[in-house]
XYZ file of C-alpha atoms in Angstrom:
674
model
C 6.253 -15.083 -37.670
C 5.879 -11.682 -39.339
C 5.138 -8.662 -37.103
C 5.048 -4.877 -38.027
C 5.789 -2.430 -35.631
C 2.343 -0.779 -36.370
C 0.408 -3.863 -35.108
C -1.981 -3.207 -32.244
C -1.427 -4.825 -28.715
C -4.279 -4.817 -26.017
C -2.945 -4.838 -22.622
C -4.440 -5.347 -18.965
C -2.688 -4.638 -16.053
C -0.741 -1.840 -17.459
C -0.785 0.216 -14.029
C 1.053 -2.457 -12.333
C 4.770 -3.374 -11.815
C 4.965 -5.550 -14.621
C 2.616 -4.256 -17.029
C 3.904 -1.129 -17.144
C 7.420 -2.586 -18.031
C 5.500 -4.586 -20.668
C 3.840 -1.516 -21.980
C 6.842 0.852 -22.327
C 9.118 -2.257 -24.182
C 5.958 -2.599 -26.680
C 5.738 1.308 -27.272
C 9.856 1.426 -27.555
C 9.582 -1.565 -30.188
C 7.056 0.707 -32.369
C 4.061 -1.246 -31.666
C 0.673 0.669 -30.754
C -1.060 -0.262 -27.712
C -4.601 -0.094 -26.321
C -4.666 -0.152 -22.469
C -7.274 -1.270 -20.433
C -8.225 0.491 -17.045
C -10.721 0.220 -14.357
C -11.542 3.779 -13.930
C -11.144 6.949 -15.979
C -8.956 8.601 -13.493
C -6.206 5.946 -14.171
C -5.957 7.256 -17.934
C -4.090 10.746 -17.142
C -1.634 8.871 -14.736
C -0.720 6.721 -17.801
C -0.515 9.416 -20.100
C 2.132 11.032 -17.640
C 3.966 7.719 -17.406
C 4.029 6.851 -20.926
C 4.186 10.738 -22.182
C 6.770 10.065 -24.853
C 4.273 7.619 -26.798
C 0.956 9.012 -26.287
C 0.196 9.425 -29.899
C 0.261 5.323 -29.896
C -1.889 4.724 -27.041
C -5.659 4.396 -27.074
C -7.486 3.952 -23.597
C -10.531 2.045 -22.835
C -12.477 1.608 -19.523
C -13.529 -1.560 -18.576
C -14.790 -1.539 -15.101
C -15.284 -4.964 -14.328
C -13.034 -7.471 -16.161
C -15.132 -10.280 -14.813
C -18.371 -9.356 -16.576
C -19.048 -11.694 -19.537
C -18.112 -9.834 -22.998
C -16.448 -7.231 -21.061
C -13.776 -7.061 -23.792
C -15.917 -7.525 -26.756
C -16.206 -4.028 -27.705
C -12.493 -3.211 -27.262
C -10.563 -5.749 -29.301
C -11.520 -4.248 -32.883
C -8.252 -4.311 -34.982
C -6.300 -5.730 -32.097
C -3.701 -8.392 -33.171
C -2.004 -9.280 -29.983
C -3.400 -9.356 -26.451
C -1.257 -9.233 -23.518
C -3.519 -10.112 -20.253
C -1.632 -9.349 -17.017
C -4.370 -8.175 -14.673
C -4.881 -10.008 -11.790
C -5.578 -9.712 -7.971
C -2.515 -9.224 -5.825
C -1.766 -10.426 -2.397
C -2.866 -8.431 0.533
C -5.900 -6.974 -1.537
C -8.572 -8.832 0.527
C -9.691 -11.424 2.869
C -12.156 -13.628 1.215
C -10.553 -16.109 -0.764
C -13.543 -16.851 -3.357
C -14.868 -13.391 -4.125
C -11.703 -11.479 -3.766
C -8.820 -14.064 -5.142
C -10.534 -16.889 -7.014
C -13.430 -15.491 -8.681
C -11.698 -12.596 -10.310
C -8.553 -14.395 -11.357
C -10.669 -17.002 -13.111
C -13.405 -15.257 -14.581
C -11.055 -12.287 -15.656
C -9.035 -14.748 -17.649
C -12.120 -16.516 -19.067
C -13.486 -13.170 -19.979
C -10.274 -12.205 -21.941
C -9.867 -15.642 -23.637
C -13.635 -15.468 -24.713
C -13.781 -12.017 -26.004
C -10.504 -12.473 -28.139
C -11.994 -15.640 -29.466
C -14.949 -13.520 -30.783
C -12.566 -11.086 -32.229
C -11.296 -12.048 -35.791
C -8.248 -9.871 -35.730
C -6.677 -11.439 -32.747
C -3.926 -13.698 -33.722
C -2.238 -14.455 -30.429
C -2.911 -14.106 -26.771
C -0.111 -14.326 -24.072
C -1.401 -14.937 -20.632
C 0.650 -13.727 -17.524
C 0.621 -16.782 -14.897
C 3.222 -17.345 -12.288
C 5.374 -20.303 -11.540
C 3.278 -20.593 -8.237
C 0.667 -21.990 -10.617
C 2.834 -25.171 -11.328
C 3.320 -25.934 -7.689
C 1.158 -27.364 -4.708
C 0.396 -25.069 -1.738
C 3.382 -24.905 0.747
C 5.989 -25.892 -1.881
C 7.791 -22.630 -1.641
C 9.135 -23.757 1.961
C 10.455 -26.851 0.698
C 13.891 -27.690 0.672
C 13.877 -29.541 -2.479
C 11.850 -29.974 -5.636
C 12.369 -29.057 -9.257
C 9.508 -27.128 -10.812
C 9.100 -26.520 -14.752
C 6.170 -26.331 -17.056
C 4.865 -29.764 -16.375
C 3.282 -30.073 -12.670
C 4.406 -33.438 -10.805
C 1.315 -33.294 -8.580
C -2.253 -32.905 -8.508
C -3.073 -29.060 -7.909
C -6.536 -29.375 -6.994
C -7.926 -26.342 -4.796
C -11.060 -26.217 -2.605
C -13.036 -23.111 -3.060
C -14.199 -23.413 0.539
C -10.715 -24.164 2.144
C -9.487 -21.893 4.865
C -6.334 -20.041 4.937
C -4.265 -18.692 7.969
C -4.499 -15.083 8.706
C -1.798 -12.202 7.998
C 0.886 -12.399 5.084
C 1.204 -16.173 5.052
C -2.769 -16.213 4.027
C -2.579 -13.834 1.566
C 0.384 -15.310 -0.341
C -1.428 -18.604 -0.380
C -4.790 -17.063 -1.553
C -2.637 -15.599 -4.273
C -1.183 -18.728 -5.014
C -4.232 -20.725 -4.936
C -6.111 -18.058 -7.358
C -3.027 -18.496 -9.790
C -3.604 -22.468 -9.916
C -7.313 -21.849 -10.764
C -6.845 -19.445 -13.525
C -4.253 -21.614 -14.891
C -6.492 -24.416 -14.994
C -9.210 -22.458 -16.502
C -6.817 -21.232 -19.281
C -6.040 -25.167 -19.955
C -9.945 -25.889 -19.896
C -10.561 -23.229 -22.279
C -8.190 -24.033 -24.813
C -9.178 -27.753 -24.790
C -12.990 -27.221 -24.990
C -13.239 -24.192 -27.319
C -9.870 -24.445 -29.392
C -9.720 -20.592 -30.140
C -8.735 -19.610 -33.376
C -5.774 -17.800 -32.160
C -2.350 -18.830 -30.533
C -2.370 -19.164 -26.870
C 0.718 -18.906 -24.805
C 1.280 -18.790 -20.928
C 4.269 -17.431 -19.213
C 4.918 -18.611 -15.597
C 7.766 -15.996 -14.207
C 9.340 -16.825 -10.954
C 9.754 -14.075 -8.416
C 10.040 -10.604 -10.421
C 12.293 -8.011 -9.306
C 13.651 -4.841 -10.719
C 13.165 -0.985 -11.366
C 9.434 -0.324 -10.725
C 8.016 2.509 -13.147
C 4.994 2.792 -10.811
C 6.576 2.835 -7.253
C 8.542 5.969 -6.990
C 9.470 6.000 -3.302
C 10.677 3.693 -0.597
C 7.351 3.858 1.109
C 5.279 3.079 -1.982
C 7.202 -0.151 -2.609
C 4.977 -3.483 -2.568
C 5.168 -6.993 -4.306
C 8.392 -8.806 -4.428
C 10.441 -5.646 -4.162
C 9.201 -5.250 -0.868
C 9.917 -9.104 0.036
C 13.200 -8.496 -1.017
C 13.892 -5.332 1.495
C 11.913 -7.347 4.316
C 14.218 -10.441 3.555
C 17.354 -8.147 3.851
C 16.546 -7.063 7.450
C 15.838 -10.771 8.453
C 18.299 -13.445 9.427
C 16.557 -16.125 7.248
C 14.794 -14.948 4.096
C 11.042 -15.963 3.518
C 11.131 -16.576 -0.045
C 13.438 -18.859 -2.310
C 15.957 -17.545 -4.388
C 14.317 -18.082 -7.697
C 13.989 -14.599 -9.270
C 13.660 -13.076 -12.690
C 14.343 -9.548 -13.629
C 11.092 -7.612 -14.665
C 12.625 -6.731 -17.885
C 13.140 -10.121 -19.080
C 9.495 -10.706 -18.345
C 8.788 -8.108 -20.608
C 10.934 -9.025 -23.311
C 9.404 -12.602 -23.158
C 6.100 -11.069 -24.065
C 7.637 -9.538 -27.356
C 9.575 -12.680 -28.028
C 6.491 -14.441 -28.284
C 5.224 -12.212 -30.982
C 8.347 -12.698 -32.927
C 8.423 -16.319 -33.025
C 6.041 -19.220 -34.458
C 5.091 -21.106 -31.347
C 2.536 -23.625 -31.159
C -0.825 -22.697 -29.262
C -0.810 -23.809 -25.668
C 2.649 -23.647 -25.252
C 3.927 -22.531 -21.621
C 7.184 -21.114 -20.848
C 8.915 -20.601 -17.006
C 10.636 -17.485 -16.860
C 13.555 -17.592 -13.980
C 17.182 -16.468 -14.235
C 20.374 -18.277 -13.460
C 20.470 -20.079 -10.071
C 22.116 -18.612 -7.199
C 21.875 -18.709 -3.234
C 20.816 -16.346 -0.491
C 24.385 -16.728 0.557
C 25.097 -14.890 -2.739
C 22.771 -12.126 -2.152
C 24.208 -11.541 1.431
C 27.849 -11.323 0.327
C 26.918 -9.165 -2.589
C 24.598 -6.581 -0.807
C 27.367 -6.488 2.166
C 30.099 -5.588 -0.421
C 27.876 -3.286 -2.451
C 25.685 -1.660 0.003
C 26.928 -2.049 3.546
C 24.726 0.878 4.532
C 21.905 -1.600 4.233
C 23.265 -3.462 7.321
C 21.544 -6.902 6.274
C 20.847 -9.119 8.875
C 20.975 -12.206 6.622
C 23.022 -14.878 8.261
C 24.151 -18.002 6.240
C 24.562 -20.873 5.550
C 21.026 -21.073 4.328
C 19.070 -24.399 3.903
C 18.664 -25.553 0.398
C 15.527 -24.456 -1.517
C 13.330 -25.427 -4.520
C 14.642 -25.226 -7.964
C 12.685 -23.425 -10.860
C 14.040 -24.911 -14.296
C 13.791 -22.331 -17.257
C 15.703 -24.120 -19.633
C 12.805 -24.179 -22.061
C 12.344 -20.357 -22.310
C 16.095 -19.895 -22.555
C 16.380 -22.303 -25.550
C 13.080 -21.472 -27.317
C 13.310 -17.759 -26.716
C 16.995 -17.370 -26.944
C 17.304 -15.675 -23.698
C 20.479 -14.485 -21.803
C 19.122 -13.892 -18.403
C 19.951 -10.710 -16.285
C 21.792 -11.759 -13.269
C 21.249 -11.457 -9.546
C 23.421 -8.578 -9.024
C 21.557 -6.765 -11.992
C 18.199 -7.197 -9.926
C 19.600 -6.186 -6.678
C 21.056 -2.912 -8.252
C 17.892 -1.905 -9.960
C 15.845 -2.284 -6.683
C 18.117 -0.710 -4.469
C 18.809 2.103 -6.904
C 15.206 2.860 -7.578
C 13.695 2.580 -4.103
C 16.335 3.202 -1.275
C 17.120 6.695 -1.068
C 14.919 8.463 1.447
C 13.768 5.719 3.536
C 17.126 4.235 3.806
C 18.979 7.811 4.556
C 16.376 8.274 7.779
C 17.134 4.459 8.683
C 20.700 5.109 8.840
C 20.667 8.746 10.349
C 18.610 7.483 13.187
C 20.665 4.278 13.768
C 23.143 6.572 15.193
C 20.804 6.540 18.207
C 21.224 3.454 20.387
C 17.457 3.667 21.411
C 16.675 3.476 17.975
C 18.874 0.412 17.179
C 17.414 -1.550 20.167
C 13.662 -0.824 18.832
C 14.924 -1.992 15.077
C 16.538 -5.109 16.486
C 13.283 -6.066 18.275
C 10.947 -5.037 15.413
C 13.032 -7.392 13.206
C 12.478 -10.442 15.866
C 8.706 -9.923 15.486
C 8.492 -9.367 11.758
C 10.329 -12.694 11.517
C 8.044 -14.499 13.716
C 4.557 -15.761 12.423
C 3.275 -15.238 16.128
C 3.825 -11.548 15.455
C 1.287 -11.636 12.599
C -1.075 -13.651 14.345
C -0.786 -11.554 17.627
C -1.803 -8.468 15.410
C -4.305 -9.983 13.452
C -6.116 -11.238 16.510
C -6.098 -7.808 17.886
C -7.649 -6.296 14.414
C -10.228 -9.094 14.719
C -11.054 -8.008 18.326
C -11.262 -4.244 17.328
C -13.373 -5.027 14.051
C -15.913 -7.161 16.179
C -16.023 -5.348 19.170
C -18.845 -6.523 21.660
C -20.600 -3.759 23.874
C -18.134 -4.567 26.712
C -15.331 -4.220 24.525
C -16.457 -0.677 23.285
C -16.902 0.474 26.641
C -13.326 -0.946 27.482
C -12.163 1.088 24.595
C -13.889 4.187 25.655
C -12.165 3.955 29.136
C -9.025 3.355 27.564
C -9.198 6.583 25.417
C -10.334 8.457 28.479
C -7.127 7.322 30.378
C -5.098 8.485 27.333
C -6.353 11.919 27.609
C -5.645 11.969 31.186
C -2.036 11.005 30.371
C -1.716 13.623 27.679
C -2.782 16.168 30.233
C -0.671 14.902 32.840
C 2.366 14.534 30.780
C 2.127 17.782 28.458
C -1.025 19.661 29.428
C -2.608 18.981 25.903
C -5.923 20.316 27.092
C -4.827 23.250 28.924
C -6.759 25.674 26.462
C -5.618 29.451 25.821
C -7.977 31.887 27.884
C -9.372 34.760 26.001
C -12.491 35.273 27.837
C -14.753 33.448 25.390
C -16.173 30.097 25.966
C -13.668 27.279 24.741
C -14.649 25.470 21.424
C -13.386 21.992 20.702
C -13.537 20.412 17.006
C -12.825 16.339 17.154
C -12.679 15.311 13.782
C -13.022 11.584 14.227
C -14.680 11.182 17.695
C -15.638 7.621 18.157
C -15.722 6.246 20.846
C -15.363 9.835 22.348
C -12.909 9.214 25.217
C -10.751 12.238 24.310
C -13.614 14.534 24.331
C -14.959 13.221 27.631
C -11.745 14.143 29.381
C -11.357 17.418 27.625
C -14.798 18.328 28.957
C -13.600 17.468 32.146
C -10.766 19.692 32.273
C -12.704 22.486 30.561
C -16.302 22.188 32.231
C -17.500 25.194 30.297
C -16.419 24.326 26.602
C -18.619 23.088 23.737
C -17.636 20.332 21.261
C -18.467 20.286 17.499
C -17.719 16.366 16.406
C -17.641 14.205 13.548
C -17.677 10.408 13.376
C -17.577 7.921 10.541
C -20.998 6.326 10.008
C -21.496 2.635 11.471
C -22.623 2.076 7.721
C -19.326 2.851 6.342
C -17.621 0.636 9.110
C -17.248 3.428 11.853
C -17.339 2.520 15.551
C -20.221 3.683 17.850
C -20.034 6.844 19.917
C -20.235 5.715 23.508
C -20.711 9.157 25.473
C -24.137 10.442 26.212
C -25.283 13.065 24.076
C -28.602 14.184 22.089
C -30.468 16.771 20.142
C -30.779 18.771 23.006
C -27.458 18.412 24.457
C -25.964 21.968 24.546
C -22.286 20.909 25.132
C -21.719 18.231 22.512
C -22.910 17.985 18.807
C -22.112 14.896 16.611
C -22.508 14.450 12.980
C -22.034 10.932 11.469
C -20.002 12.158 8.263
C -17.061 11.166 6.516
C -14.623 14.127 6.790
C -12.399 13.007 3.939
C -15.456 14.019 1.679
C -15.687 17.493 2.175
C -14.816 18.683 -1.419
C -16.082 22.303 -0.876
C -13.864 22.853 2.265
C -10.986 21.685 0.015
C -12.067 24.035 -2.923
C -12.375 21.117 -5.227
C -15.599 21.303 -7.194
C -16.687 17.882 -8.246
C -19.134 16.111 -10.860
C -19.409 12.479 -12.029
C -16.279 12.575 -13.955
C -14.291 13.150 -11.060
C -15.036 10.744 -8.401
C -17.383 7.504 -8.183
C -18.773 8.766 -4.943
C -19.030 12.319 -6.257
C -22.482 12.727 -4.496
C -20.887 12.273 -1.346
C -18.195 14.654 -1.953
C -20.776 17.737 -2.447
C -21.780 17.299 1.474
C -21.662 20.860 3.310
C -19.866 21.457 6.416
C -22.596 21.265 8.964
C -21.045 23.889 11.754
C -20.952 27.592 12.125
C -18.342 28.027 14.399
C -15.611 29.970 12.931
C -12.554 28.833 14.760
C -11.531 26.270 17.506
C -9.371 26.342 20.421
C -8.761 22.850 20.268
C -8.783 20.538 17.305
C -8.603 16.626 18.012
C -7.427 14.514 14.729
C -7.068 11.231 15.890
C -8.750 9.103 13.124
C -7.713 5.860 11.807
C -9.067 4.272 8.130
C -11.670 1.709 9.112
C -11.249 -1.854 7.626
C -14.921 -2.191 7.320
C -15.075 0.551 4.872
C -16.077 -0.355 1.308
C -13.108 0.769 -0.501
C -11.442 -0.430 -4.002
C -8.090 -1.374 -4.180
C -6.533 2.370 -4.823
C -8.543 3.633 -2.208
C -7.311 1.019 0.298
C -3.672 1.898 -0.470
C -4.111 5.653 -0.224
C -6.604 5.950 2.527
C -4.352 6.190 5.515
C -2.419 9.184 3.724
C -5.693 10.465 2.642
C -7.271 10.676 6.071
C -4.336 12.061 7.636
C -4.113 14.878 5.202
C -7.762 15.728 5.185
C -7.489 15.798 9.284
C -4.562 18.184 9.026
C -6.008 20.454 6.461
C -9.279 20.895 7.855
C -7.659 20.962 11.420
C -5.445 24.046 10.514
C -8.165 25.697 8.538
C -10.496 25.598 11.516
C -8.050 26.244 14.472
C -7.648 29.636 16.325
C -4.413 31.364 16.182
C -2.568 30.282 19.351
C -4.810 26.936 19.335
C -3.713 23.551 20.249
C -3.951 20.487 17.582
C -3.881 16.859 18.909
C -2.843 14.588 16.182
C -2.845 10.674 16.099
C 0.334 9.468 14.013
C 2.021 6.526 13.126
C 5.677 5.392 12.723
C 7.874 7.952 14.188
C 10.680 6.683 11.859
C 8.657 7.086 8.859
C 9.693 9.549 6.095
C 6.242 10.912 5.655
C 5.795 11.237 9.530
C 9.216 12.972 9.512
C 8.080 15.782 7.160
C 4.775 16.225 8.737
C 6.586 16.691 12.159
C 9.134 18.921 10.466
C 6.209 21.110 8.768
C 4.359 21.278 12.013
C 7.459 22.451 14.036
C 7.792 25.505 11.692
C 4.747 27.191 12.906
C 3.888 25.734 16.357
C 5.416 24.150 19.616
C 5.517 20.386 18.756
C 5.545 17.746 21.652
C 4.971 13.933 21.169
C 3.541 11.452 23.664
C 3.222 7.538 23.511
C 0.941 6.033 26.064
C 2.680 3.176 28.016
C -0.318 1.016 28.495
C -2.604 0.950 25.507
C -0.090 2.012 22.506
C 3.169 0.944 23.720
C 3.518 -2.414 21.419
C 2.138 -0.379 18.561
C 3.789 2.215 16.480
C 1.158 4.935 16.909
C 1.880 8.137 19.006
C 0.122 11.546 19.625
C 1.691 14.834 18.558
C 0.379 17.929 20.282
C 1.171 21.099 18.648
C 0.540 24.201 20.824
C 0.425 27.902 19.916
C -0.445 27.055 16.331
C 0.270 30.128 14.205
C -2.476 29.598 11.969
C -2.057 32.671 9.863
C 1.624 32.341 9.056
C 3.091 31.746 5.870
C 4.458 28.505 6.886
C 1.086 27.019 7.893
C -0.579 28.054 4.792
C 2.048 26.354 2.754
C 1.546 23.046 4.965
C -2.273 23.357 4.335
C -1.632 23.875 0.666
C 0.468 20.618 0.742
C -2.149 18.874 2.742
C -4.793 19.847 0.423
C -2.813 18.915 -2.689
C -2.166 15.335 -1.255
C -5.677 15.070 -0.514
C -6.696 15.877 -4.220
C -4.072 13.524 -5.228
C -5.479 10.579 -3.054
C -9.257 11.430 -3.917
C -9.038 12.085 -7.692
C -5.800 10.749 -8.650
C -4.417 14.080 -9.915
C -1.340 13.814 -11.692
C -0.399 17.308 -12.776
C 2.887 18.505 -12.556
C 2.141 20.724 -10.034
C 0.743 18.000 -7.968
C 3.878 15.840 -8.460
C 6.000 18.556 -7.065
C 4.360 19.307 -3.983
C 3.682 15.502 -3.379
C 7.239 15.101 -3.486
C 7.596 17.037 -0.214
C 5.787 14.068 1.430
C 7.798 11.587 -0.377
C 5.089 10.148 -2.747
C 7.824 10.593 -5.245
C 11.196 10.187 -4.222
C 13.474 13.064 -2.828
C 16.774 13.077 -0.958
C 16.363 13.756 2.772
C 20.177 14.611 3.573
C 19.742 17.952 3.730
C 16.933 17.942 6.117
C 18.336 15.258 8.154
C 21.472 17.176 9.064
C 19.505 20.469 9.720
C 16.540 18.925 11.607
C 17.917 15.431 12.753
C 19.179 16.253 16.044
C 16.175 17.862 17.244
C 13.907 15.084 15.745
C 16.169 12.466 17.353
C 15.536 14.046 20.818
C 11.814 14.189 20.240
C 11.444 10.656 19.092
C 13.752 8.996 21.657
C 11.009 8.464 24.266
C 8.512 7.217 21.892
C 11.095 4.548 20.843
C 12.035 3.623 24.106
C 8.498 2.981 25.148
C 7.742 0.855 22.106
C 11.041 -0.976 22.756
C 10.208 -1.861 26.222
C 6.940 -3.190 25.159
C 8.400 -5.408 22.692
C 10.981 -6.702 24.942
C 8.419 -8.632 26.936
C 5.863 -9.452 24.215
C 5.246 -13.264 23.539
C 6.159 -13.285 20.085
C 9.602 -11.661 20.577
C 10.320 -14.118 23.441
C 9.266 -16.855 21.513
C 11.540 -15.872 18.833
C 14.292 -15.908 21.281
C 13.575 -19.404 22.480
C 13.314 -20.834 18.803
C 16.665 -19.158 18.206
């Protein structure tokens, strides 16, 4: 088939791991591309990513790819279509609405619109080898899978799935099966005028263009990192390099291929023993826990693609090198450094036990369910728990001892519900007054359980989302900047200029109605909003209480390092309520809120909030966000200077969590099973 470099390719899913590589390869080959995005804000990010080729890129916004005719108006002049957009595992809990319907309808919409576009000659659908095997087959010890399924692959839309990662993976696979069946049905029923080809990659690994730090890593690259820290990996050694998948798309354009053809894409066979040997020799600092010999597993037969498309697959070693060198740096640096401490090593070993035991997933899934569906009695219990946490914070580090300057103490709580910390703060500071915020219940917020009212002179509560005070961040907005731009215009309701104590103990609520991007950045967005507003409102010499997570996390390391530069920092982990979890409290006393170090930190927190809220991708934003490892940066210098102090600070937190995990049911079950 004759192709021209000037031919126009329409691509969905270009913001993803595979789609971004497909786009780059097409542009490097001289093709023009038209990229479909869901939101206007994504365009600037893609322009930055593909900056060398912007003159050969068109952008179109298609908010809902499942809407009939969604692509009708954007395929003019398009010769080829690459359809890669699909829901990913972990992006929802409802199979029908969040997996099956988007996958099936998105595919059907693309196929239908392409059939109505006379210029389209070839459509390539990105499926998965999972679409060719029954649910549960991944864990089998034998079986050969190729382009021809050997069993019936019927899926019940009302079937139930287990909670946690296992269920997310099964829902993803089921959606792929249904989407592939929809492709078959469309081709058989409508007999479109274009050539239709389907690609079925196995587990796709390699360098990511869209995940720039170890903390952003997800998908199969994340599975690999997790498996390297387990004795037994949880996915089979059937991998394909992301660049091979991208090249397959372009090979399809160059060859005369019959419509309806399918190709399984998977590299040369190898075993997990091979992986363990290579990683230990090449990257001993990873300290992989893999322990062979490993059970046999399924085989993916990609001989058809190798013969027809003329592939020389990249090797297992190529994939491992690319994944390691593109994502390891800062997260691995801090892990290796902290591993010098025996308390951290003990915690790390116990966490690996929990992660490798499905009972751990069920334990935390049950906790999340109880929290999201709390009865009145449970909510009252939560209030009591928070009061006790306040009592412990006071007893251990005097967190609520406010500086006396002769004025009435004033307290700001940025995420109040259920109100336990405020309740205890008022016990210690009986003359204090409180200004507070709590997320509205209609947005998923918890109930405020303390007594207050319009006439209550001590406590004022406003039910508002604190991440939406754009004016406080100095960020003017309109409908071009954010889908919920009217909420971003809300005004700060209090007139107190500065506070003696600021409490920042919010957590993202699972009940909030957020899109995929918002869900992924909401924890960072909320933390940075709280820190910026807290530092902006705190009095010089005041106290800041912050709920943080994962003290061995790079981002947490840098937040604490910054706060240490202009305050006296202590940390505390409640031994009863938070022991088994990663959360802990940071108390920063004598905050020098007018210092240059504080102002620099505020500027960073503000910039990260803007990045997460508006997807701001300016060069200045990227430079500043590097400091919180939104983009990669080495930690070596910081660890040598700050690491000893940080290890001393973190050791009690590690010890508390390790003691709790040591007696947890899911680590005990792991020992019994071993």
